[in-house]
Short mmCIF file of N, CA and C in Angstrom, two decimals:
data_model
loop_
_atom_site.label_atom_id
_atom_site.label_comp_id
_atom_site.label_asym_id
_atom_site.label_seq_id
_atom_site.Cartn_x
_atom_site.Cartn_y
_atom_site.Cartn_z
N UNK A 1 79.75 99.27 122.66
CA UNK A 1 78.57 100.06 122.40
C UNK A 1 79.00 101.51 122.30
N UNK A 2 78.48 102.18 121.30
CA UNK A 2 78.83 103.60 121.12
C UNK A 2 77.56 104.43 121.01
N UNK A 3 77.65 105.64 121.51
CA UNK A 3 76.58 106.62 121.39
C UNK A 3 77.23 107.90 120.86
N UNK A 4 77.16 108.09 119.56
CA UNK A 4 77.84 109.23 118.93
C UNK A 4 77.30 110.57 119.41
N UNK A 5 76.10 110.59 119.96
CA UNK A 5 75.53 111.85 120.42
C UNK A 5 76.41 112.49 121.49
N UNK A 6 77.06 111.67 122.31
CA UNK A 6 77.94 112.22 123.35
C UNK A 6 79.16 112.89 122.73
N UNK A 7 79.71 112.30 121.68
CA UNK A 7 80.86 112.90 121.01
C UNK A 7 80.49 114.21 120.34
N UNK A 8 79.29 114.26 119.76
CA UNK A 8 78.82 115.48 119.10
C UNK A 8 78.68 116.61 120.11
N UNK A 9 78.07 116.34 121.25
CA UNK A 9 77.88 117.38 122.27
C UNK A 9 79.23 117.80 122.86
N UNK A 10 80.06 116.84 123.23
CA UNK A 10 81.35 117.16 123.85
C UNK A 10 82.25 117.96 122.91
N UNK A 11 82.15 117.66 121.62
CA UNK A 11 82.97 118.38 120.63
C UNK A 11 82.29 119.60 120.06
N UNK A 12 81.07 119.87 120.53
CA UNK A 12 80.28 120.98 120.01
C UNK A 12 80.22 120.95 118.48
N UNK A 13 79.93 119.76 117.95
CA UNK A 13 79.89 119.54 116.51
C UNK A 13 78.52 119.95 115.98
N UNK A 14 78.50 120.87 115.04
CA UNK A 14 77.25 121.36 114.47
C UNK A 14 77.09 120.94 113.02
N UNK A 15 77.86 120.01 112.59
CA UNK A 15 77.83 119.52 111.21
C UNK A 15 78.82 118.39 111.09
N UNK A 16 79.73 118.52 110.15
CA UNK A 16 80.77 117.51 110.01
C UNK A 16 81.99 118.14 109.35
N UNK A 17 83.06 117.38 109.31
CA UNK A 17 84.30 117.79 108.66
C UNK A 17 85.09 116.52 108.37
N UNK A 18 86.15 116.63 107.61
CA UNK A 18 86.99 115.46 107.34
C UNK A 18 87.54 114.88 108.64
N UNK A 19 87.91 115.76 109.56
CA UNK A 19 88.46 115.31 110.85
C UNK A 19 87.41 114.51 111.63
N UNK A 20 86.19 115.01 111.68
CA UNK A 20 85.10 114.31 112.37
C UNK A 20 84.84 112.96 111.72
N UNK A 21 84.75 112.93 110.40
CA UNK A 21 84.47 111.69 109.68
C UNK A 21 85.56 110.65 109.93
N UNK A 22 86.82 111.05 109.88
CA UNK A 22 87.93 110.13 110.15
C UNK A 22 87.86 109.58 111.57
N UNK A 23 87.60 110.45 112.51
CA UNK A 23 87.52 110.07 113.92
C UNK A 23 86.36 109.10 114.14
N UNK A 24 85.19 109.41 113.61
CA UNK A 24 84.03 108.55 113.79
C UNK A 24 84.21 107.22 113.07
N UNK A 25 84.87 107.22 111.90
CA UNK A 25 85.14 105.95 111.20
C UNK A 25 85.93 105.01 112.10
N UNK A 26 86.95 105.52 112.77
CA UNK A 26 87.77 104.69 113.66
C UNK A 26 86.95 104.16 114.83
N UNK A 27 86.12 105.02 115.40
CA UNK A 27 85.27 104.59 116.52
C UNK A 27 84.26 103.54 116.08
N UNK A 28 83.64 103.75 114.93
CA UNK A 28 82.61 102.82 114.45
C UNK A 28 83.20 101.46 114.09
N UNK A 29 84.44 101.43 113.60
CA UNK A 29 85.09 100.16 113.29
C UNK A 29 85.27 99.31 114.54
N UNK A 30 85.39 99.95 115.69
CA UNK A 30 85.66 99.25 116.95
C UNK A 30 84.42 99.01 117.80
N UNK A 31 83.27 99.39 117.30
CA UNK A 31 82.03 99.29 118.08
C UNK A 31 81.21 98.08 117.67
N UNK A 32 80.67 97.39 118.64
CA UNK A 32 79.83 96.22 118.37
C UNK A 32 78.36 96.58 118.29
N UNK A 33 78.01 97.78 118.75
CA UNK A 33 76.62 98.20 118.72
C UNK A 33 76.53 99.70 118.89
N UNK A 34 75.34 100.25 118.65
CA UNK A 34 75.15 101.70 118.72
C UNK A 34 73.84 102.04 119.41
N UNK A 35 73.88 103.14 120.15
CA UNK A 35 72.65 103.77 120.62
C UNK A 35 72.31 104.79 119.55
N UNK A 36 71.06 104.83 119.16
CA UNK A 36 70.67 105.71 118.07
C UNK A 36 69.81 106.86 118.58
N UNK A 37 70.45 107.98 118.81
CA UNK A 37 69.72 109.21 119.09
C UNK A 37 70.47 110.33 118.42
N UNK A 38 69.76 111.34 118.03
CA UNK A 38 70.33 112.48 117.32
C UNK A 38 70.59 113.60 118.32
N UNK A 39 71.79 114.16 118.27
CA UNK A 39 72.13 115.28 119.13
C UNK A 39 72.65 116.42 118.26
N UNK A 40 72.78 117.56 118.89
CA UNK A 40 73.38 118.72 118.23
C UNK A 40 74.63 119.07 119.02
N UNK A 41 75.32 120.08 118.63
CA UNK A 41 76.49 120.51 119.39
C UNK A 41 76.14 121.12 120.72
N UNK A 42 74.84 121.24 121.00
CA UNK A 42 74.41 121.87 122.23
C UNK A 42 73.54 120.97 123.11
N UNK A 43 72.85 119.99 122.53
CA UNK A 43 71.93 119.13 123.26
C UNK A 43 72.23 117.67 123.00
N UNK A 44 72.14 116.83 124.04
CA UNK A 44 72.45 115.40 123.92
C UNK A 44 71.40 114.66 123.10
N UNK A 45 70.18 115.16 123.08
CA UNK A 45 69.12 114.55 122.29
C UNK A 45 68.20 115.66 121.79
N UNK A 46 67.91 115.64 120.49
CA UNK A 46 67.04 116.67 119.92
C UNK A 46 65.83 116.03 119.24
N UNK A 47 64.79 116.80 119.12
CA UNK A 47 63.60 116.38 118.40
C UNK A 47 63.89 116.53 116.91
N UNK A 48 63.77 115.44 116.17
CA UNK A 48 64.10 115.51 114.74
C UNK A 48 62.93 116.04 113.92
N UNK A 49 61.80 116.27 114.55
CA UNK A 49 60.65 116.80 113.84
C UNK A 49 59.81 115.70 113.24
N UNK A 50 58.60 116.03 112.90
CA UNK A 50 57.66 115.06 112.33
C UNK A 50 58.19 114.52 111.01
N UNK A 51 58.79 115.37 110.22
CA UNK A 51 59.29 114.96 108.91
C UNK A 51 60.76 114.55 108.93
N UNK A 52 61.37 114.50 110.11
CA UNK A 52 62.78 114.15 110.21
C UNK A 52 63.66 115.18 109.53
N UNK A 53 63.36 116.45 109.77
CA UNK A 53 64.06 117.51 109.06
C UNK A 53 65.15 118.21 109.86
N UNK A 54 65.54 117.62 110.99
CA UNK A 54 66.64 118.23 111.77
C UNK A 54 67.93 118.12 110.96
N UNK A 55 68.73 119.19 110.87
CA UNK A 55 69.94 119.16 110.04
C UNK A 55 70.97 118.10 110.43
N UNK A 56 70.99 117.68 111.69
CA UNK A 56 71.98 116.67 112.11
C UNK A 56 71.54 115.25 111.76
N UNK A 57 70.26 115.03 111.43
CA UNK A 57 69.78 113.68 111.14
C UNK A 57 70.52 113.07 109.95
N UNK A 58 70.80 113.86 108.95
CA UNK A 58 71.54 113.38 107.77
C UNK A 58 72.89 112.80 108.17
N UNK A 59 73.60 113.48 109.06
CA UNK A 59 74.93 113.02 109.49
C UNK A 59 74.82 111.75 110.34
N UNK A 60 73.89 111.73 111.28
CA UNK A 60 73.72 110.55 112.12
C UNK A 60 73.31 109.34 111.29
N UNK A 61 72.43 109.53 110.32
CA UNK A 61 72.01 108.42 109.46
C UNK A 61 73.22 107.83 108.74
N UNK A 62 74.07 108.69 108.23
CA UNK A 62 75.28 108.22 107.54
C UNK A 62 76.21 107.47 108.50
N UNK A 63 76.40 108.02 109.70
CA UNK A 63 77.28 107.38 110.69
C UNK A 63 76.72 106.03 111.12
N UNK A 64 75.41 105.95 111.33
CA UNK A 64 74.80 104.68 111.73
C UNK A 64 74.97 103.63 110.64
N UNK A 65 74.80 104.05 109.39
CA UNK A 65 74.99 103.09 108.28
C UNK A 65 76.41 102.57 108.25
N UNK A 66 77.37 103.48 108.43
CA UNK A 66 78.78 103.06 108.46
C UNK A 66 79.01 102.07 109.60
N UNK A 67 78.44 102.36 110.75
CA UNK A 67 78.60 101.47 111.90
C UNK A 67 78.02 100.10 111.64
N UNK A 68 76.87 100.04 110.98
CA UNK A 68 76.25 98.74 110.68
C UNK A 68 77.07 97.95 109.66
N UNK A 69 77.72 98.63 108.75
CA UNK A 69 78.58 97.95 107.79
C UNK A 69 79.76 97.30 108.49
N UNK A 70 80.32 98.03 109.44
CA UNK A 70 81.47 97.48 110.18
C UNK A 70 81.02 96.33 111.06
#
């Protein structure tokens, strides 16, 4: 089970990079399940807003899809 929000907070990730994507790909390949919450580089869980307009939601959505494929 993986919760990427912890990695985002611990790494103070405020977006993404090739290094982050490579690292998360390896983690997602080895995970059997995921906790789905959106975090920022400062908070473990953030409000994504009524319209889902938090800037990190795009990244988490992509990571969750990759995890489900694996």
